[in-house]
Short mmCIF file of C-alpha atoms in Angstrom, two decimals:
data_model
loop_
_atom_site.label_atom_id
_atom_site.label_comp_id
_atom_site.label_asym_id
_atom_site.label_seq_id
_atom_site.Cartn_x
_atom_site.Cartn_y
_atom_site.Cartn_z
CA UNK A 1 0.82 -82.28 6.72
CA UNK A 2 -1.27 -79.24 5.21
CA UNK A 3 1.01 -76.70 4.25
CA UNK A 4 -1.02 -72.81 4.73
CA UNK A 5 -0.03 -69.53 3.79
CA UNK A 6 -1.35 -66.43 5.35
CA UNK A 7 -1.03 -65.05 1.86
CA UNK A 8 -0.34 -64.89 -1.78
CA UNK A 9 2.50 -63.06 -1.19
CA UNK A 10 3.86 -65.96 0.99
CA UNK A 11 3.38 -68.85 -1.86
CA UNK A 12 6.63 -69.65 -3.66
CA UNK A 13 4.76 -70.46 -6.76
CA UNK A 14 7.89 -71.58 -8.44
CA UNK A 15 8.09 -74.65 -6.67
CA UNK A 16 5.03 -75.28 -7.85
CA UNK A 17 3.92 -78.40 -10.37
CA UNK A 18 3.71 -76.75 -13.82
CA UNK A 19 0.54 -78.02 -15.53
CA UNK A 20 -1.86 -78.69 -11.99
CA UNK A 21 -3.32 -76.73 -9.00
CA UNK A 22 -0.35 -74.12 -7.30
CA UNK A 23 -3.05 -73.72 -4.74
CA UNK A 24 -6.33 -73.87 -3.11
CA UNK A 25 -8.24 -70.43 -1.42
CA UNK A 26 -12.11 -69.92 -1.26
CA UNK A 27 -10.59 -65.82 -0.85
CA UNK A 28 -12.02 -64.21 -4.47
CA UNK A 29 -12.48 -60.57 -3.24
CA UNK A 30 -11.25 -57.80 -5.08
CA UNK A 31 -8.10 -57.68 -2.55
CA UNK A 32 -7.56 -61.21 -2.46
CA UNK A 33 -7.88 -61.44 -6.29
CA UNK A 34 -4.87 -58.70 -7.27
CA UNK A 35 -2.49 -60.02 -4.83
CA UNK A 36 -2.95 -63.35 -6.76
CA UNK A 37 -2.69 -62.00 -9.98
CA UNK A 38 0.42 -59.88 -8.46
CA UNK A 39 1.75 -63.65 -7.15
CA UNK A 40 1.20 -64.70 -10.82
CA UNK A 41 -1.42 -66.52 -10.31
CA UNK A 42 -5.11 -66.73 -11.85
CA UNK A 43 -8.39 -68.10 -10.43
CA UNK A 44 -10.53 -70.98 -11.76
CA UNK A 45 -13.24 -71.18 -9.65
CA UNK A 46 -15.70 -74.48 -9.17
CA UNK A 47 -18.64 -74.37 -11.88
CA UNK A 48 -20.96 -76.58 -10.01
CA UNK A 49 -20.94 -79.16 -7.41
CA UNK A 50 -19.47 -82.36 -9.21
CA UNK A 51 -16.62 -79.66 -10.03
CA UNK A 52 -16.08 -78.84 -6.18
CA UNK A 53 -16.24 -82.16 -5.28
CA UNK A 54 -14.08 -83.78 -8.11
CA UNK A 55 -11.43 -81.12 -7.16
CA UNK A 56 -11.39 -82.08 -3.22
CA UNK A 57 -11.24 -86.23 -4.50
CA UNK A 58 -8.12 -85.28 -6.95
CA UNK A 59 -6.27 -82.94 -5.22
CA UNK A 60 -7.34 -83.93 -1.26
CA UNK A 61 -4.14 -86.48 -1.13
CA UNK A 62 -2.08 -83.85 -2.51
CA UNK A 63 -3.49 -80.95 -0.02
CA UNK A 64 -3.06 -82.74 2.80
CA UNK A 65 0.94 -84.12 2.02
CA UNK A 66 1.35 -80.52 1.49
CA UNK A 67 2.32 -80.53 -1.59
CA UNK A 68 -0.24 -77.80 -2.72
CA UNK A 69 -1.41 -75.46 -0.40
CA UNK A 70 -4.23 -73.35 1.44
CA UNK A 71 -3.62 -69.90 1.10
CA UNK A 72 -5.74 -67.67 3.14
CA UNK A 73 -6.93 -67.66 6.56
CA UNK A 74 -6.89 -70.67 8.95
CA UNK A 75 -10.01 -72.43 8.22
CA UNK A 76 -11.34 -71.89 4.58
CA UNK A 77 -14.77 -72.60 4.22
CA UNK A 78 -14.44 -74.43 1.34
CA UNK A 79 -11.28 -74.15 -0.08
CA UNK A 80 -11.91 -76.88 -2.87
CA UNK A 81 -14.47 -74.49 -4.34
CA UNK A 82 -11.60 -72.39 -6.02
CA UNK A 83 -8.38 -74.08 -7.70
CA UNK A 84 -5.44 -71.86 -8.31
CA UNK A 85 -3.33 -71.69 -11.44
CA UNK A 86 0.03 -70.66 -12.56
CA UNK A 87 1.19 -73.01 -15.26
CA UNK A 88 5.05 -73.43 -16.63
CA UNK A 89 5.58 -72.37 -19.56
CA UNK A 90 3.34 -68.90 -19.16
CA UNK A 91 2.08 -68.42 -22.77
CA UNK A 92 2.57 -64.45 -23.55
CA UNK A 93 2.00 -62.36 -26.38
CA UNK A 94 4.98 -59.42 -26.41
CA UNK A 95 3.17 -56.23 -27.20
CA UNK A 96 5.90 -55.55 -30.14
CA UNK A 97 4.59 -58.99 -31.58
CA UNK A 98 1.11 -58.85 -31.37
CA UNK A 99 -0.10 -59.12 -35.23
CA UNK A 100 -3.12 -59.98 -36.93
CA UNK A 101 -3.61 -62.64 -40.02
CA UNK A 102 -2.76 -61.16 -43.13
CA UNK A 103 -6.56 -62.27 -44.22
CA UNK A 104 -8.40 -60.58 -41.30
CA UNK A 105 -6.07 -57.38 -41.93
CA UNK A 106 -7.03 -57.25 -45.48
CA UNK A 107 -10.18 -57.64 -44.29
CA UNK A 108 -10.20 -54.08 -42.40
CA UNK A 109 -8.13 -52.58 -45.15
CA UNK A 110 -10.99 -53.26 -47.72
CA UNK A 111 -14.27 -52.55 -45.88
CA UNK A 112 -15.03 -53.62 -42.23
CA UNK A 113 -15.93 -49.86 -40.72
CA UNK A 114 -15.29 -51.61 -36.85
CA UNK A 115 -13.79 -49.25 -34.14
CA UNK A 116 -12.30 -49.95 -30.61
CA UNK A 117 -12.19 -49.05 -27.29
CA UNK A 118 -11.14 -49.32 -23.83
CA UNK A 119 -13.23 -49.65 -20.48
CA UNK A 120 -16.82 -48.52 -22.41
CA UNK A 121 -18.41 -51.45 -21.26
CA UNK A 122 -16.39 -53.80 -18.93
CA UNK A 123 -18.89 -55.56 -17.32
CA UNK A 124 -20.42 -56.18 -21.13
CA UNK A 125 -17.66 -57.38 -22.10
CA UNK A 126 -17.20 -59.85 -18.97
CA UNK A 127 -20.83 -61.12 -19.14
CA UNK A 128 -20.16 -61.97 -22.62
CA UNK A 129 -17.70 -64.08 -22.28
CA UNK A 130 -19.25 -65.68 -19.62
CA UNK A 131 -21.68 -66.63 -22.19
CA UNK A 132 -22.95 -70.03 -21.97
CA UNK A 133 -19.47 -71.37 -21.78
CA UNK A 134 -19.09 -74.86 -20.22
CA UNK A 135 -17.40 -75.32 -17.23
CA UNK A 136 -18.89 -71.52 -16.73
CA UNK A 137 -16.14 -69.94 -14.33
CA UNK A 138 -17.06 -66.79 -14.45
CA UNK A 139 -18.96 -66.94 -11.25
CA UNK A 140 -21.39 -64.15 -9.85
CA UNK A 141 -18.96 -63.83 -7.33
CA UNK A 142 -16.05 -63.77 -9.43
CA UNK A 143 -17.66 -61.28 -11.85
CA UNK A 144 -18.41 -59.16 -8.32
CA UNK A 145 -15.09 -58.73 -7.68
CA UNK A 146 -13.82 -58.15 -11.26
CA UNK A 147 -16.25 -55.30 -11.70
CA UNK A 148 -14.85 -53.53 -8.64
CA UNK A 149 -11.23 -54.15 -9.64
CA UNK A 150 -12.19 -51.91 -12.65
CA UNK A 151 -13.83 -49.51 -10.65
CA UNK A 152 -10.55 -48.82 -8.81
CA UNK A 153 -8.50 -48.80 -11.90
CA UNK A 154 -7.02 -52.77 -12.09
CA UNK A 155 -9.15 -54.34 -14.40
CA UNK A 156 -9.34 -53.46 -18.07
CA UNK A 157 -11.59 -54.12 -20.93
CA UNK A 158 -11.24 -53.28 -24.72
CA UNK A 159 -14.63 -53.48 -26.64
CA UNK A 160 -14.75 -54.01 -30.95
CA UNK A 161 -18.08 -52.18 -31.82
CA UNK A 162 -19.75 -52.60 -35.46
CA UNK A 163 -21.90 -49.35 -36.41
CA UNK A 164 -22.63 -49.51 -32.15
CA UNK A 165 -23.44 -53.07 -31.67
CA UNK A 166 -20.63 -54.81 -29.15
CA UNK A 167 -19.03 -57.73 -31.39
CA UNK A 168 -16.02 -58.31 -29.46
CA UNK A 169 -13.93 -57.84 -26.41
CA UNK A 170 -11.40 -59.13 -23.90
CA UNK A 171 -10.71 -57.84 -19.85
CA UNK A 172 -8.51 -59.24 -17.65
CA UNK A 173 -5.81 -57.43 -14.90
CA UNK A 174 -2.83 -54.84 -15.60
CA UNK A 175 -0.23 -55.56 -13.11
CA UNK A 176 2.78 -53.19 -13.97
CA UNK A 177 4.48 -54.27 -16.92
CA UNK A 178 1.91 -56.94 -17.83
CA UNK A 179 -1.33 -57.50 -18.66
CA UNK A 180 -3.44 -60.54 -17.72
CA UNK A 181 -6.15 -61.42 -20.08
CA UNK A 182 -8.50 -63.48 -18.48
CA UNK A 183 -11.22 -63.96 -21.45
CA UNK A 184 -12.29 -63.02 -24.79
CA UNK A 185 -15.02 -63.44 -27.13
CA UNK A 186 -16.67 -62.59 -30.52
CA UNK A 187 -19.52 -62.05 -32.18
CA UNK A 188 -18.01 -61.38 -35.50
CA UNK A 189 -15.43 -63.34 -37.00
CA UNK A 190 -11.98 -62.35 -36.37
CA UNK A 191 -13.60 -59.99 -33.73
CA UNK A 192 -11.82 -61.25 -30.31
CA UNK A 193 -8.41 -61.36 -31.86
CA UNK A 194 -8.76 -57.53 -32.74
CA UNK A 195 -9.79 -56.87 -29.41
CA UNK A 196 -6.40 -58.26 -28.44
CA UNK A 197 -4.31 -56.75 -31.16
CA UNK A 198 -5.63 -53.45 -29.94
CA UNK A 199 -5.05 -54.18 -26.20
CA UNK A 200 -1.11 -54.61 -27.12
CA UNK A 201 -1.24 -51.29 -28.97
CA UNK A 202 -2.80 -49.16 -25.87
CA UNK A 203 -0.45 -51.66 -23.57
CA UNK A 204 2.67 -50.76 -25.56
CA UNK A 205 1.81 -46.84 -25.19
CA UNK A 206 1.47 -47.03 -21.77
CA UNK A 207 4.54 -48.89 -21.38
CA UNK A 208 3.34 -52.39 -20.96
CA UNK A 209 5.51 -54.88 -22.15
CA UNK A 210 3.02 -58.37 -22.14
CA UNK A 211 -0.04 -59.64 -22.36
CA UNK A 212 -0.61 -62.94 -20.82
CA UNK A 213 -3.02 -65.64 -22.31
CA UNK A 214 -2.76 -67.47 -19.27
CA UNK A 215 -3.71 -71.09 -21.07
CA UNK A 216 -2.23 -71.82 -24.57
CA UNK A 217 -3.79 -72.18 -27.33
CA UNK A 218 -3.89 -72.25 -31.44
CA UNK A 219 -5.86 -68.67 -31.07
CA UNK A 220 -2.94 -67.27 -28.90
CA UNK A 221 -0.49 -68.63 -31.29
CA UNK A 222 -1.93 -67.05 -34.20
CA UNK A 223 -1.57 -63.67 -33.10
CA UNK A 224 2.11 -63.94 -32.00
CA UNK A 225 1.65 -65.57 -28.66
CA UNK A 226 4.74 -67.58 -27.37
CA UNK A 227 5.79 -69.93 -24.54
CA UNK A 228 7.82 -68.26 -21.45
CA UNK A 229 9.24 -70.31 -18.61
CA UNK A 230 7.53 -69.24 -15.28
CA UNK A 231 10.45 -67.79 -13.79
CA UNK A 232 11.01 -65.42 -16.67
CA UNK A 233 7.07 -64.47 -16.02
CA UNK A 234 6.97 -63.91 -12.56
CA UNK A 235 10.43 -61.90 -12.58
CA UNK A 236 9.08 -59.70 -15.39
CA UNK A 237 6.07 -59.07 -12.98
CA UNK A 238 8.06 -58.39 -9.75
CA UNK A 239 10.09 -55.76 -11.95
CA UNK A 240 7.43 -53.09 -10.69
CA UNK A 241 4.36 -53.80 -8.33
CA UNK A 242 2.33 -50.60 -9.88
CA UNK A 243 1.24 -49.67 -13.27
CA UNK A 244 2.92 -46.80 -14.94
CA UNK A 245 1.07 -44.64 -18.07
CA UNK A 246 -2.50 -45.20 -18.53
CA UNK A 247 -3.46 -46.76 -21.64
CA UNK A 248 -5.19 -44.36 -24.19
CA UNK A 249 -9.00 -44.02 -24.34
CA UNK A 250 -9.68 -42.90 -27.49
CA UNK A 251 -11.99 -44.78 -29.77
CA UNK A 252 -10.03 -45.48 -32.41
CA UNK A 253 -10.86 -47.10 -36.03
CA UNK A 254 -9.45 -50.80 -35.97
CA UNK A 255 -8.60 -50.59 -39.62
CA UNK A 256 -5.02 -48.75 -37.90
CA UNK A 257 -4.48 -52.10 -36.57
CA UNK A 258 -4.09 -53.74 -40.37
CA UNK A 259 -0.14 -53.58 -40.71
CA UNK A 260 1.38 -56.43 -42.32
CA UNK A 261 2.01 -59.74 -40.72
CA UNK A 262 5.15 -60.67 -41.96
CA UNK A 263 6.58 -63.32 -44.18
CA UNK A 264 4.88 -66.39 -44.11
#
C-alpha cells in the first residue's frame, strides 16, 4: 500500500534505505525545499524524460509496497519527476577540519592574488555549476526556488574571484548548525576547494559547526571530509531549527586560507 506524508516533517527518514530514494515529491518550492533540507534531506530532480521514467520503472514496486514514500499533497502530479535523498553515512566536513593541500596552499603563499566572498553572485555561482553537467539537475525550476531561498536569507554562496573574473564557487542551504553544500565548481585549478575552505571559515565564525557534501567523494576527502552515520547528522541538525550569527561578508584575500595541512 502507498505510504504518504502530508510533510517532510512527517518522514522518519531514519528508517529509510541508506544508499536509494528516502522519498518521492514533485513539491520543489522554496517552502517545500527548506523543510526538506531541515528533514535532512536533498533533492535530485529528473534531468529528462528517460530519467523520469527510469525512476517510476525502479522505484514503482517499491512506492507502491510502501516502502518509500510520497510526501506532499494527495495526488502529486508527477511524483517520479523528483527522487529524494538522504544517504547513511552523511559525508561532512567539520568546520575545525576543513584544510587545503599543502601544494594548493603553497600555491597562495607564493603568488596566486585570488580573493573570496560570500553571496556577490549566487545565482552565478549556481548557473555555473549547472554548467553542462550530465544528468543536469539543476533544473530551471530548481534554480527558481534556490534563488529565492537566498533572497530570504537560506541559501548561501561563496565566490573565488581572480583580478574580477568568477573562477570558483559553491551554494547550497544553512540550516542552524550546518551547512548543506549542494554544488561546486572551478574554473581554475584548485579553485572549488577554496571556495569550500573559505565557506568553513565564515561557517565557523558564525557558529556553524558542518558542512555537508551530501555525496562522497575523493574531492570531499581531500579537504578533510569524513563519513557520519545518519543519525548523528540529523540529530546535529534538530539541535536548533534557526541559524544563529551571520557569516562575515567581507572580501577577504584567500591567501589567509594557506595554513598548514598537517603531517602527511
Amino acid at each position: 500500500m502507498v505510504s504518504r506524508c502530508p510533510g517532510w516533517a512527517a518522514l522518519d527518514v531514519l528508517e529509510a534505505a541508506p544508499d536509494g530514494p528516502v522519498a518521492f515529491s514533485a513539491d520543489l518550492s522554496p517552502a517545500g525545499l527548506l523543510a526538506a533540507y531541515r528533514a535532512g534531506v536533498y533533492p535530485f530532480p529528473a534531468s529528462d524524460e528517460y530519467t523520469r521514467a527510469l525512476n517510476e520503472v525502479v522505484f514503482a514496486d517499491q512506492v507502491q509496497e510502501g516502502r518509500i514514500p510520497l510526501v506532499g499533497e494527495e495526488e502529486p502530479a508527477d511524483p517520479f519527476a523528483v527522487s529524494w535523498w538522504s544517504p547513511d553515512p552523511r559525508p561532512v566536513l567539520p568546520v575545525s577540519a576543513a584544510h587545503l593541500s599543502r601544494s594548493l596552499a603553497r600555491r597562495l603563499r607564493n603568488g596566486l592574488s585570488w580573493s573570496t566572498s560570500l553571496n556577490q553572485g549566487f545565482e552565478q555561482v549556481v548557473r555555473a555549476c549547472r554548467g553542462d553537467r550530465v544528468p543536469l539537475w539543476l533544473t530551471e525550476e530548481l534554480i527558481a526556488s534556490l534563488v529565492r531561498l537566498h533572497e530570504l536569507g537560506h541559501a548561501h554562496s561563496v565566490e573565488v574571484w581572480d583580478d574580477g573574473n568568477l573562477v570558483g564557487g559553491v551554494f547550497g542551504l544553512r540550516v542552524g548548525p550546518v551547512f548543506s553544500m549542494d554544488s561546486m565548481f572551478f574554473r581554475r585549478p584548485g579553485a572549488s576547494k577554496v571556495a569550500v575552505s573559505d565557506l568553513a571559515a565564515r561557517f565557523a565564525q558564525a557558529g556553524g559547526e558542518l558542512l555537508d557534501a551530501q555525496r562522497d567523494s575523493p574531492h570531499v576527502r581531500d579537504l578533510g571530509g569524513i563519513l557520519m552515520p545518519r543519525e548523528q547528522y540529523v540529530r546535529r541538525l534538530r539541535r536548533t531549527a534557526h541559524d544563529s550569527l551571520p557569516m562575515p561578508a567581507a572580501t577577504l584575500p584567500a591567501r589567509r586560507l594557506a595554513k598548514p595541512a598537517g603531517p602527511p
